[in-house]
mmCIF file of C-alpha atoms and ligand atoms in Angstrom:
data_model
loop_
_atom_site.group_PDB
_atom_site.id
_atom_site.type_symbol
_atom_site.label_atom_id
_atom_site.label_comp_id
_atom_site.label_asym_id
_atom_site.label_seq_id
_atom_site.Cartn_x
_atom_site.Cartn_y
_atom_site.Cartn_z
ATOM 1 C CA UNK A 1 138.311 112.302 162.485
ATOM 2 C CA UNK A 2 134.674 111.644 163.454
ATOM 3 C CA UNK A 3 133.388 112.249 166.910
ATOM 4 C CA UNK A 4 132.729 110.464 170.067
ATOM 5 C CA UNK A 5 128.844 109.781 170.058
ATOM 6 C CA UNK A 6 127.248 112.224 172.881
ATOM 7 C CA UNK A 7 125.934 110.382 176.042
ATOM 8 C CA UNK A 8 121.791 110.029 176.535
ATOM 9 C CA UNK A 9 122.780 112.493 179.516
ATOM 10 C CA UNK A 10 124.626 114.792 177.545
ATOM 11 C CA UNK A 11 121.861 114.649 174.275
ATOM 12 C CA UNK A 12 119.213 115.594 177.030
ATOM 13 C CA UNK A 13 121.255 118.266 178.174
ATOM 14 C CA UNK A 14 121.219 119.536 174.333
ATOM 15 C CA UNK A 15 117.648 119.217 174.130
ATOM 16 C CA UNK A 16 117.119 120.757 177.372
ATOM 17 C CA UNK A 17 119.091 123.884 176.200
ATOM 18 C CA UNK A 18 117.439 123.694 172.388
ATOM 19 C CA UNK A 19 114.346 124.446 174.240
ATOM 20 C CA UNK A 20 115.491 127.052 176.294
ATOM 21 C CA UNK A 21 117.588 129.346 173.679
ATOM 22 C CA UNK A 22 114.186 128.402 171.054
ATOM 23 C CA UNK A 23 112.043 130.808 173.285
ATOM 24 C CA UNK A 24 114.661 133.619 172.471
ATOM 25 C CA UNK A 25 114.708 132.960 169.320
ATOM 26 C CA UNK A 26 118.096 131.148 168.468
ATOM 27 C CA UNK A 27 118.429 127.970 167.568
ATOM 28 C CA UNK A 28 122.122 125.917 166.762
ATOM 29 C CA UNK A 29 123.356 125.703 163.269
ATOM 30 C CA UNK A 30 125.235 122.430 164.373
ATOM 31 C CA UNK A 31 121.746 120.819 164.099
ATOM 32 C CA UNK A 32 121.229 121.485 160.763
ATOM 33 C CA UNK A 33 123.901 122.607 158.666
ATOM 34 C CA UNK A 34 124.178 119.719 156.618
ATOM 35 C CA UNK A 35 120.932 120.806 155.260
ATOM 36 C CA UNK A 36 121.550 124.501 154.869
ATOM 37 C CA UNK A 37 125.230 123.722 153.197
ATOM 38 C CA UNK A 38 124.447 120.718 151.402
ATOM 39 C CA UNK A 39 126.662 119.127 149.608
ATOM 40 C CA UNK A 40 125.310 119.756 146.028
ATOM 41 C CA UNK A 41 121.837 120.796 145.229
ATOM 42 C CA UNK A 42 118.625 118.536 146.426
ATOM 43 C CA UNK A 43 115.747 120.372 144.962
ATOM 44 C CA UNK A 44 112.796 119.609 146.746
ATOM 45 C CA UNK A 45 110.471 120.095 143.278
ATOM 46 C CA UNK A 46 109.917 117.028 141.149
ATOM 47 C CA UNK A 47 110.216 116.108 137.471
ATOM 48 C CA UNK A 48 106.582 116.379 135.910
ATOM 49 C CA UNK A 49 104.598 116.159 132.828
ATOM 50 C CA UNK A 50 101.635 117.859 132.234
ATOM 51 C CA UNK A 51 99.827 116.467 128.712
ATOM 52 C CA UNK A 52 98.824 119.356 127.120
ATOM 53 C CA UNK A 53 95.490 117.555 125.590
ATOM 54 C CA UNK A 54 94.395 117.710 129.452
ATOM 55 C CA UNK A 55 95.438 120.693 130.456
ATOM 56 C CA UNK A 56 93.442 122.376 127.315
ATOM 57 C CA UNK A 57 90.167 120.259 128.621
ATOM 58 C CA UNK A 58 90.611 121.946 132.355
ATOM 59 C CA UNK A 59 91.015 125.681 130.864
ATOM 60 C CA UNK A 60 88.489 125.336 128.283
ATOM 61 C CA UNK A 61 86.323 123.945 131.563
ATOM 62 C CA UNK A 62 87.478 127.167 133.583
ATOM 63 C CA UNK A 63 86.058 129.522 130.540
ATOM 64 C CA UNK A 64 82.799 128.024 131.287
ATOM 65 C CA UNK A 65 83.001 129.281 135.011
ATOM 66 C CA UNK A 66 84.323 132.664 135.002
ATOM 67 C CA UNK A 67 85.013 135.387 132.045
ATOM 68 C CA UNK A 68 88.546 137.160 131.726
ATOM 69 C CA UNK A 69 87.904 140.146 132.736
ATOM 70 C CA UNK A 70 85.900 138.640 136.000
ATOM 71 C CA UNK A 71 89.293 136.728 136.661
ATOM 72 C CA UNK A 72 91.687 139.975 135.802
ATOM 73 C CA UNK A 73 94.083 136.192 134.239
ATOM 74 C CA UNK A 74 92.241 133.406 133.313
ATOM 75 C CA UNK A 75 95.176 131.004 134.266
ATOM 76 C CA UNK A 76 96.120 127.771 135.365
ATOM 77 C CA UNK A 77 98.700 127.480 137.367
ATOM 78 C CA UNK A 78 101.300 124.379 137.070
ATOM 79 C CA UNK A 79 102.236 123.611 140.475
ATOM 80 C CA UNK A 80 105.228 121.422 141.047
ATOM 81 C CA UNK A 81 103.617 118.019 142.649
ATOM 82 C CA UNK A 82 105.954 118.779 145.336
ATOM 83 C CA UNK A 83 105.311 122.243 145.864
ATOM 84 C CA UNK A 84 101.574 122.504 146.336
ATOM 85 C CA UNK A 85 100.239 125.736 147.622
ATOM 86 C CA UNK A 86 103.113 127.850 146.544
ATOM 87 C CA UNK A 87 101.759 128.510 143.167
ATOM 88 C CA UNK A 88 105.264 127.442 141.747
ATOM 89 C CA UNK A 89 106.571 125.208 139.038
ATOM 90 C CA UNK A 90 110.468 125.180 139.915
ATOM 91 C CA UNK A 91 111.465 126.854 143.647
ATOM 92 C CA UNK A 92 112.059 130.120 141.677
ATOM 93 C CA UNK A 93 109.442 130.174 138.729
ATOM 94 C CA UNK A 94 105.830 130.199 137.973
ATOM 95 C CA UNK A 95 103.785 128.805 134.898
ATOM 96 C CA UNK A 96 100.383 128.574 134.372
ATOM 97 C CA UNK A 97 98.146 127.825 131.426
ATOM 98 C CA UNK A 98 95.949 131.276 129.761
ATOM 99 C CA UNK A 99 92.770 131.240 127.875
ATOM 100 C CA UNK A 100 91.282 134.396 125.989
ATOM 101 C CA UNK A 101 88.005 133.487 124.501
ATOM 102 C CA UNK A 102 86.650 135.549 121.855
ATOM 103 C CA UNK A 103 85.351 138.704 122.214
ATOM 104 C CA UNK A 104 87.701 138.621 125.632
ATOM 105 C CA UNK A 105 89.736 141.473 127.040
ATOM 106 C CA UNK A 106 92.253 140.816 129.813
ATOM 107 C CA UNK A 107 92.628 144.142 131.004
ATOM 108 C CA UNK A 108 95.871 146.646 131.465
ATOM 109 C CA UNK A 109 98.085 146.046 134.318
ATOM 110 C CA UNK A 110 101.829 146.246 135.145
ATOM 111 C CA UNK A 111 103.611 144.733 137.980
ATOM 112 C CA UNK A 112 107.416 144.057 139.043
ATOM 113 C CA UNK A 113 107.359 140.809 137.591
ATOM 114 C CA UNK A 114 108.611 140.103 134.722
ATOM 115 C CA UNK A 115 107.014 137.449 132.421
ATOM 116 C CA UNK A 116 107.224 135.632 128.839
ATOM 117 C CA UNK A 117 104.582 133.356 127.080
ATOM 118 C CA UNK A 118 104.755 130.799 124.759
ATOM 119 C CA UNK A 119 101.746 131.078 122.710
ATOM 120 C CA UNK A 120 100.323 127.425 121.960
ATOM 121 C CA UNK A 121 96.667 127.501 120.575
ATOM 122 C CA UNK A 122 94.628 129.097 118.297
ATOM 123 C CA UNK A 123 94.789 132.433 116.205
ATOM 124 C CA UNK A 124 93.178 135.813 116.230
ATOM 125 C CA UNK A 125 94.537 136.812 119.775
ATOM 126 C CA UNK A 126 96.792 139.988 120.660
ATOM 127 C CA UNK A 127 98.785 141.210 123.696
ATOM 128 C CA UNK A 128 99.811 144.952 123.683
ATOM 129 C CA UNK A 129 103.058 145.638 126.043
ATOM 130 C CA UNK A 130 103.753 149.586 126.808
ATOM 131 C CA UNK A 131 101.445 150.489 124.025
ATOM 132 C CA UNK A 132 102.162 148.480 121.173
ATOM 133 C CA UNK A 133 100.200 145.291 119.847
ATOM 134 C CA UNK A 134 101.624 141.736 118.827
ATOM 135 C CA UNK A 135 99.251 139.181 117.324
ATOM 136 C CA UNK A 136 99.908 135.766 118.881
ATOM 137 C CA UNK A 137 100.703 132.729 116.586
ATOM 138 C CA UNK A 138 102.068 129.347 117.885
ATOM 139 C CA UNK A 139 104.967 129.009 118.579
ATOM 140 C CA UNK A 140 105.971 132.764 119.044
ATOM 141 C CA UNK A 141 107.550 133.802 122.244
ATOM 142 C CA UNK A 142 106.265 137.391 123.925
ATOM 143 C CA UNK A 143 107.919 139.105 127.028
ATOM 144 C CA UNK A 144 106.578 141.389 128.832
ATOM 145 C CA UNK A 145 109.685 142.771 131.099
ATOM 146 C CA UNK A 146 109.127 144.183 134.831
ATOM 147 C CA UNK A 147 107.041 147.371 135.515
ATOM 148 C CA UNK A 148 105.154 147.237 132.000
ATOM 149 C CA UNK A 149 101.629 147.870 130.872
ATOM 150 C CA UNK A 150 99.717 144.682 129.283
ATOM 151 C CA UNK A 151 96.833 143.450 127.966
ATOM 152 C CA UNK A 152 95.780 140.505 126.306
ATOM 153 C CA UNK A 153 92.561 140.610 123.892
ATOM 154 C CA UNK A 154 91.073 137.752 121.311
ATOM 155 C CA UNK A 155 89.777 140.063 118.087
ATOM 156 C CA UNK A 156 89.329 135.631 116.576
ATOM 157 C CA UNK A 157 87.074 133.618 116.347
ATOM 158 C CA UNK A 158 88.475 130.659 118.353
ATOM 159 C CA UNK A 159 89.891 130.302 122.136
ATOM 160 C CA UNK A 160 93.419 131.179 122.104
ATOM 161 C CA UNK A 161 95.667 129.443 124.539
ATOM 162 C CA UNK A 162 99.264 130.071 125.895
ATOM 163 C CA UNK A 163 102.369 129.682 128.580
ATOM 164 C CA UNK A 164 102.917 132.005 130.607
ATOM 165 C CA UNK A 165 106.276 132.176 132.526
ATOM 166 C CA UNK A 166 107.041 134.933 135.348
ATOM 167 C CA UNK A 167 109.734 134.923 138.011
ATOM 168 C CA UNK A 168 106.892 135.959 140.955
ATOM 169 C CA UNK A 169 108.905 133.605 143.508
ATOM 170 C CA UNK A 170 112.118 135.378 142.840
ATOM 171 C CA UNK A 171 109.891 138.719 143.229
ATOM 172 C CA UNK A 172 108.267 136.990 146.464
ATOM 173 C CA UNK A 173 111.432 135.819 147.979
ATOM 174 C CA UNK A 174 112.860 139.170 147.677
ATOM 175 C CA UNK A 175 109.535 140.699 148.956
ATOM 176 C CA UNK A 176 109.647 143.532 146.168
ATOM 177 C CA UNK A 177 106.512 143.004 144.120
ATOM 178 C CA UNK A 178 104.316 146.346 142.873
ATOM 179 C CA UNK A 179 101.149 145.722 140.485
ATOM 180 C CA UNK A 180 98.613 148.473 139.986
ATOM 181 C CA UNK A 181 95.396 148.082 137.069
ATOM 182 C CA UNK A 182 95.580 150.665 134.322
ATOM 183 C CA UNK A 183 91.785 152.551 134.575
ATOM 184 C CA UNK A 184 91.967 151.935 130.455
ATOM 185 C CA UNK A 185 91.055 148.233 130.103
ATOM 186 C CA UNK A 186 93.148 148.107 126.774
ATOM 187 C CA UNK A 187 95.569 150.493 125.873
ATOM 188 C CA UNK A 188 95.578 152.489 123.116
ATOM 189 C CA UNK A 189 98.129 152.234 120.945
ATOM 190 C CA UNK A 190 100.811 154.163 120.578
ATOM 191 C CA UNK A 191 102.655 152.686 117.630
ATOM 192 C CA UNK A 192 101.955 150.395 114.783
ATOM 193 C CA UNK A 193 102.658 146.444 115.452
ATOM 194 C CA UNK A 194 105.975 145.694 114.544
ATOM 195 C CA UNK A 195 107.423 148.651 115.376
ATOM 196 C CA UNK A 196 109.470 147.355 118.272
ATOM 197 C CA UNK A 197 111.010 144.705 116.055
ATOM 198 C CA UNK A 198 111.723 147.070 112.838
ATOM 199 C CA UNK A 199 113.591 149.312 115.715
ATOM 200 C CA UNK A 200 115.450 147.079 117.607
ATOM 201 C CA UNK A 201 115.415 143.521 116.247
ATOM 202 C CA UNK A 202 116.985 143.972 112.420
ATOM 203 C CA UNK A 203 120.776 144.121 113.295
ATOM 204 C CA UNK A 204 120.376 147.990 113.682
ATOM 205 C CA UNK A 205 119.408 150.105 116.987
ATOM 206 C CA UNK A 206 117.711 153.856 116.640
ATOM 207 C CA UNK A 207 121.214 155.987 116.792
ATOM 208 C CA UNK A 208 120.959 157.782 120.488
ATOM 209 C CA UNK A 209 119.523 154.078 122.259
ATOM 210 C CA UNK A 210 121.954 153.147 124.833
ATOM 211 C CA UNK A 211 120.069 150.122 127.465
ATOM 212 C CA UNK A 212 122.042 149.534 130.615
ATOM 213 C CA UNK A 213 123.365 146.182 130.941
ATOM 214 C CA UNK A 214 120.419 144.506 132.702
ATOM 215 C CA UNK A 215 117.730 146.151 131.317
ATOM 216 C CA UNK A 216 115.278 143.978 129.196
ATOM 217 C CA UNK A 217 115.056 144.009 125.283
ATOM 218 C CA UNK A 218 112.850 146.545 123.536
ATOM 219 C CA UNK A 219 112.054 143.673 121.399
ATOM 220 C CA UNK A 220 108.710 142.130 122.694
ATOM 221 C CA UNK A 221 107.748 138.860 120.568
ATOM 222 C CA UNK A 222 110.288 136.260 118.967
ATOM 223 C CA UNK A 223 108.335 135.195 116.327
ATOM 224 C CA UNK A 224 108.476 131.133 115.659
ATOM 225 C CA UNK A 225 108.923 131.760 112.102
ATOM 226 C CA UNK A 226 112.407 133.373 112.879
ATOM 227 C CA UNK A 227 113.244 130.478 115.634
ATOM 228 C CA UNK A 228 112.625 127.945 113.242
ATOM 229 C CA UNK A 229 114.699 129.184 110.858
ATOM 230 C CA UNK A 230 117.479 129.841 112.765
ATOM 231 C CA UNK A 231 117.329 126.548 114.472
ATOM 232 C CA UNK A 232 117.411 124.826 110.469
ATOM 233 C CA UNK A 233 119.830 127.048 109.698
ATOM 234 C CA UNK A 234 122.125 125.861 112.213
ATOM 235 C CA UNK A 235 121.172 122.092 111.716
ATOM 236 C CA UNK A 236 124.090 120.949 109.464
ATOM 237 C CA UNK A 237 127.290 118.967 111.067
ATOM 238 C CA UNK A 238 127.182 116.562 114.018
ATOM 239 C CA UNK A 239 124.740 117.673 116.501
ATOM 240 C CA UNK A 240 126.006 118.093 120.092
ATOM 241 C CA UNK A 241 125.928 115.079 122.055
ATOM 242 C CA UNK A 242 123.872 116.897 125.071
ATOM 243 C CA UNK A 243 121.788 119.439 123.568
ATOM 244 C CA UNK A 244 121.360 118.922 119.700
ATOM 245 C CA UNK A 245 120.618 122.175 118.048
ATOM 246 C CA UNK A 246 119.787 125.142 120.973
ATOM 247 C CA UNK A 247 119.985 128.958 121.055
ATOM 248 C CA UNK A 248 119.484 130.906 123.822
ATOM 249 C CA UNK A 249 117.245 134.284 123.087
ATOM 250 C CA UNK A 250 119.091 137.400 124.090
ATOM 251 C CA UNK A 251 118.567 141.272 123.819
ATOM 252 C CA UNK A 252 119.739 141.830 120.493
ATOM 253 C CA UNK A 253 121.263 145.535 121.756
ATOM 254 C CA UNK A 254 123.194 143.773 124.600
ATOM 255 C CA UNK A 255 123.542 140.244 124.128
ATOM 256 C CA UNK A 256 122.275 139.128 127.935
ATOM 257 C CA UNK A 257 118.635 137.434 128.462
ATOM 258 C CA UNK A 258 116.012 139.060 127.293
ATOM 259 C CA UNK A 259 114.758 139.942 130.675
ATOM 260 C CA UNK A 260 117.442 140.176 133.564
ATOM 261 C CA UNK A 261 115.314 136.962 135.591
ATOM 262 C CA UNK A 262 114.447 134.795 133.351
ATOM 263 C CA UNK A 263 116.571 132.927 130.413
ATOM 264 C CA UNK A 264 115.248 131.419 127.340
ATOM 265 C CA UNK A 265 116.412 128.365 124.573
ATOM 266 C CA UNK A 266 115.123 127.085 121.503
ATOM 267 C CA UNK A 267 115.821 123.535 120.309
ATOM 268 C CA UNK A 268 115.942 121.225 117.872
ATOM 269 C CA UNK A 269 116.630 117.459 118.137
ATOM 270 C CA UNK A 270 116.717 115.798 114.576
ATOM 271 C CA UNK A 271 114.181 112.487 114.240
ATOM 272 C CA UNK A 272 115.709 109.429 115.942
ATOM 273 C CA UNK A 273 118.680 111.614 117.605
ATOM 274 C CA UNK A 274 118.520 111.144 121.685
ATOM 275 C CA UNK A 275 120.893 113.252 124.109
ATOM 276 C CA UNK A 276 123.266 112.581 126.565
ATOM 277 C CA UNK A 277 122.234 113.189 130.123
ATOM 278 C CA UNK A 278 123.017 116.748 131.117
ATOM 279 C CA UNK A 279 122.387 118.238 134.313
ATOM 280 C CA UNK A 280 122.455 122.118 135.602
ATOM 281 C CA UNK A 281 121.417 124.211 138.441
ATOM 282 C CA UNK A 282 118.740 126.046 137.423
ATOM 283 C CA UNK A 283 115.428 124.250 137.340
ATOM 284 C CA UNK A 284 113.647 124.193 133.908
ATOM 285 C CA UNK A 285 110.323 124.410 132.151
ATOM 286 C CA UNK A 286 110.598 122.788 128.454
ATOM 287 C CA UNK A 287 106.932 123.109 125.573
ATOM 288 C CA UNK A 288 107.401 120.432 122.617
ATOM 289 C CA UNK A 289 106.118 122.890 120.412
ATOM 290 C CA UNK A 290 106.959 120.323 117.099
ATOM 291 C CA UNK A 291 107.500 116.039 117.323
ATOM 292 C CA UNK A 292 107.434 114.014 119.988
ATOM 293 C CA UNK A 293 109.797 111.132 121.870
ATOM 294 C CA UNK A 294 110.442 110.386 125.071
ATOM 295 C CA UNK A 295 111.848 112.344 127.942
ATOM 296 C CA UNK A 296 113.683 110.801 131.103
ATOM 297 C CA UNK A 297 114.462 112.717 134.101
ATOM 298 C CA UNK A 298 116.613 111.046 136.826
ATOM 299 C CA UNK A 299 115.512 107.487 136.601
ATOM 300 C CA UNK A 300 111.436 108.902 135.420
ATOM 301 C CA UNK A 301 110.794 108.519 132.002
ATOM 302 C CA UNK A 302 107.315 110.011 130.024
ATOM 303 C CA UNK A 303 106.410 110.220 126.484
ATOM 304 C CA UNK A 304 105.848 113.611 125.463
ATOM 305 C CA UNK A 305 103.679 114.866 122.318
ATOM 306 C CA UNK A 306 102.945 118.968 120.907
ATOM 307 C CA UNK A 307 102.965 121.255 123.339
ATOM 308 C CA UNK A 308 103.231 119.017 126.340
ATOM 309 C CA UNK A 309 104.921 121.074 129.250
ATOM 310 C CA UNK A 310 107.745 119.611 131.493
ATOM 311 C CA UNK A 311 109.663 120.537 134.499
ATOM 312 C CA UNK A 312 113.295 119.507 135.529
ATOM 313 C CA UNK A 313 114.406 120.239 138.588
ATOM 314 C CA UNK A 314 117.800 121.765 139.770
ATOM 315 C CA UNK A 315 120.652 119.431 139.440
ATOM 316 C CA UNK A 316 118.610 116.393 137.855
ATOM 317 C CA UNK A 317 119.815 114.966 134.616
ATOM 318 C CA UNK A 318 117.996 115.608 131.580
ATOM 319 C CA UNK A 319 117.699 113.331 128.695
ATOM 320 C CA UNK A 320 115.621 113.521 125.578
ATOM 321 C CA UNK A 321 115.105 111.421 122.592
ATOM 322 C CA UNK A 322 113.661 112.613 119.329
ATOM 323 C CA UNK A 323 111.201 109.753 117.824
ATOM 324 C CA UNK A 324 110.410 112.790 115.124
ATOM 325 C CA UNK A 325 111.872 115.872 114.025
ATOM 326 C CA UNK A 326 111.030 117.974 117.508
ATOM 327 C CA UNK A 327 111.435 121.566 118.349
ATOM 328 C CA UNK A 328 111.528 122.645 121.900
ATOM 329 C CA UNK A 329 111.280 125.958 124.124
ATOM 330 C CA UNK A 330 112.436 126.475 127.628
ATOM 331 C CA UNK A 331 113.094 128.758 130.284
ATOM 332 C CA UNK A 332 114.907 129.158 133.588
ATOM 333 C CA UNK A 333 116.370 130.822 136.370
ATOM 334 C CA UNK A 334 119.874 130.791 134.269
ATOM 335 C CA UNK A 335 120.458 134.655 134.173
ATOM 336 C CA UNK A 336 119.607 135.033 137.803
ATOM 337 C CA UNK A 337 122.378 132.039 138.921
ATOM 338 C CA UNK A 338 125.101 133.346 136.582
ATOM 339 C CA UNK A 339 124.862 137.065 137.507
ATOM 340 C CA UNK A 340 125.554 135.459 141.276
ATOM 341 C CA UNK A 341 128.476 132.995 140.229
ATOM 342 C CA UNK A 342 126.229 130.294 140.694
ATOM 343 C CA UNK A 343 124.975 128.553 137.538
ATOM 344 C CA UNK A 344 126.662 125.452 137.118
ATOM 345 C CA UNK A 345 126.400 122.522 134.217
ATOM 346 C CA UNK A 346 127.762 118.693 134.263
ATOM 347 C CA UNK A 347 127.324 116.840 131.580
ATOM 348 C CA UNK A 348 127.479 113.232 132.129
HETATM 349 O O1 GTQ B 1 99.102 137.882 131.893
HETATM 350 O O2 GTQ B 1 99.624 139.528 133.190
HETATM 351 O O3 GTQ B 1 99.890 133.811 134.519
HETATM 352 O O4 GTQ B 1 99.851 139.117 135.726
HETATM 353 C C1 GTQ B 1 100.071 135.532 136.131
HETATM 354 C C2 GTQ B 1 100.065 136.881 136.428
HETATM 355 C C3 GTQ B 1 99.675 136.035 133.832
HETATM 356 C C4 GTQ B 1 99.453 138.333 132.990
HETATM 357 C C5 GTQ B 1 99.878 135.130 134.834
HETATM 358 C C6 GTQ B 1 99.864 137.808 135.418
HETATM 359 C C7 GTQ B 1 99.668 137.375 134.118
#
């Protein structure tokens, strides 16, 4: 049963007393709870490409301008078209686009959010989390989980360009975000590089370690070498219909996401294979980091190339075709949603 439609007398009245209870503060949900309990989810980001030959032209620009250690992060942020000023990429994620030239330190710091990169150009760079260094290759994928030291340095001889990822609107929405600077500019290290991954990323844990269930993986970088083999090593059969070949990275000592906010996949969609559409709730940021194709997102459709970014908002279908052999990294809100109950997929 629908309702009688109100009188112009009896709307005024409503408007009237909208204006009165507004200068107390209260306003009626009647008004707007079709927005607040919609249906299913209307994102208000967009679908976006960013073309990775331009974005590299506007960093390389912003090296000219200001040094790394002037700027603390020499980043570029990719803002959602739709979401200007908010310094966000999805409603609960932030990228942006960091150069290290050589010579460069980015110096210590640790803050409450938690973020990843995806390392993209160049060679000869490092980032050191809680002590320990990694040296960055393409294609390798570094966290650096809530509350720890980092710094970022270029030892090379050529720029050195990457992704980051960090959840600072969850952090922001929750209004629990902590930074302080280190008063080392680099930290010294405590361990040998690859220590972290000998310890707790070769199928065996040190005897008395014991993480909580949320707690983010002592293991710091994924190297690409590993991803792509995994990815070929699962490549045999029928591919799925939605997704190809993906793997989601996970704490090796738990099995969840590597950090508790922010989930992470690796893909691989043979040459001439294309997906069906496949939707979910959580909002997503895809790299090529190998091939190229075409990518459609509701009824938008770009060609993508290596290392062109992409987002895909909440609840819009995603569809990819392969015109070569292409690899692919994302990351999302996924862990966050399905700790809540909420994380939902529909594959169409
Ligand atoms: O490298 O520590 O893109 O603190 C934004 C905030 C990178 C970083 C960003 C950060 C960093």
């Amino acid at each position: 049963m629908h309702a009688a439609k109100p009188s112009p007398e009896a709307l005024q009245q409503r408007s009237d007393y909208y204006q009165r209870i507004g200068g107390r503060h209260l306003t009626p949900l009647w008004e707007v709870l079709g927005a607040l309990v919609p249906p299913q989810p209307r994102s208000p980001a967009s679908a976006h490409l960013w073309r990775y030959r331009e974005l590299r032209d506007q960093v390389m620009e912003a090296g000219r301008l200001i040094s790394a250690e002037e700027a603390e992060r020499r980043v570029l942020i990719l803002e959602n078209p739709s979401l200007r000023g908010q310094s966000c990429i999805t409603q609960s994620l932030y990228a942006g686009l960091q150069l290290i030239l050589p010579g460069e330190v980015a110096p210590a710091h640790r803050h409450t959010q938690s973020a990843l990169r995806l390392v993209l150009d160049g060679e000869g760079a490092y980032t050191a989390v809680d002590g320990e260094r990694t040296t960055m290759r393409r294609g390798d994928f570094i966290i650096t989980p809530a509350w720890t030291w980092h710094d970022h340095g270029n030892l090379g001889n050529q720029p050195v360009v990457w992704l980051d990822g960090l959840d600072i609107p969850i952090v922001r929405f929750l209004d629990a975000g902590f930074a302080e600077r280190s008063e080392q500019c680099s930290q010294t290290a405590l361990r040998p590089e690859g220590d972290a991954l000998a310890r707790y990323g070769a199928n065996m844990l040190p005897l008395d370690y014991q993480p909580g269930p949320a707690e983010p993986t002592r293991v710091f970088v994924y190297p690409f070498e590993r991803t792509k083999a995994a990815l070929e090593g699962i490549s045999h059969g029928a591919p799925d219909a939605h997704q190809g070949f993906k793997l989601r990275y996970v704490n090796p000592a738990t099995g969840a996401s590597p950090m508790p906010t922010i989930g992470s996949f690796a893909q691989r969609l043979p040459a001439g294979f294309e997906t069906r559409p496949l939707r979910g709730t959580d909002g997503s940021v895809h790299v090529c980091l190998q091939g190229g194709g075409e990518v459609r997102v509701g009824d938008q459709t770009w060609r993508f190339d290596e290392s062109d970014v992409f987002v895909v908002p909440s609840w819009q279908a995603l569809q990819l075709r392969a015109d070569r052999d292409s690899l692919f990294f994302s990351f999302s809100d996924r862990p966050v949603q399905q700790a809540l109950g909420l994380w939902r997929e529909e594959r169409l």
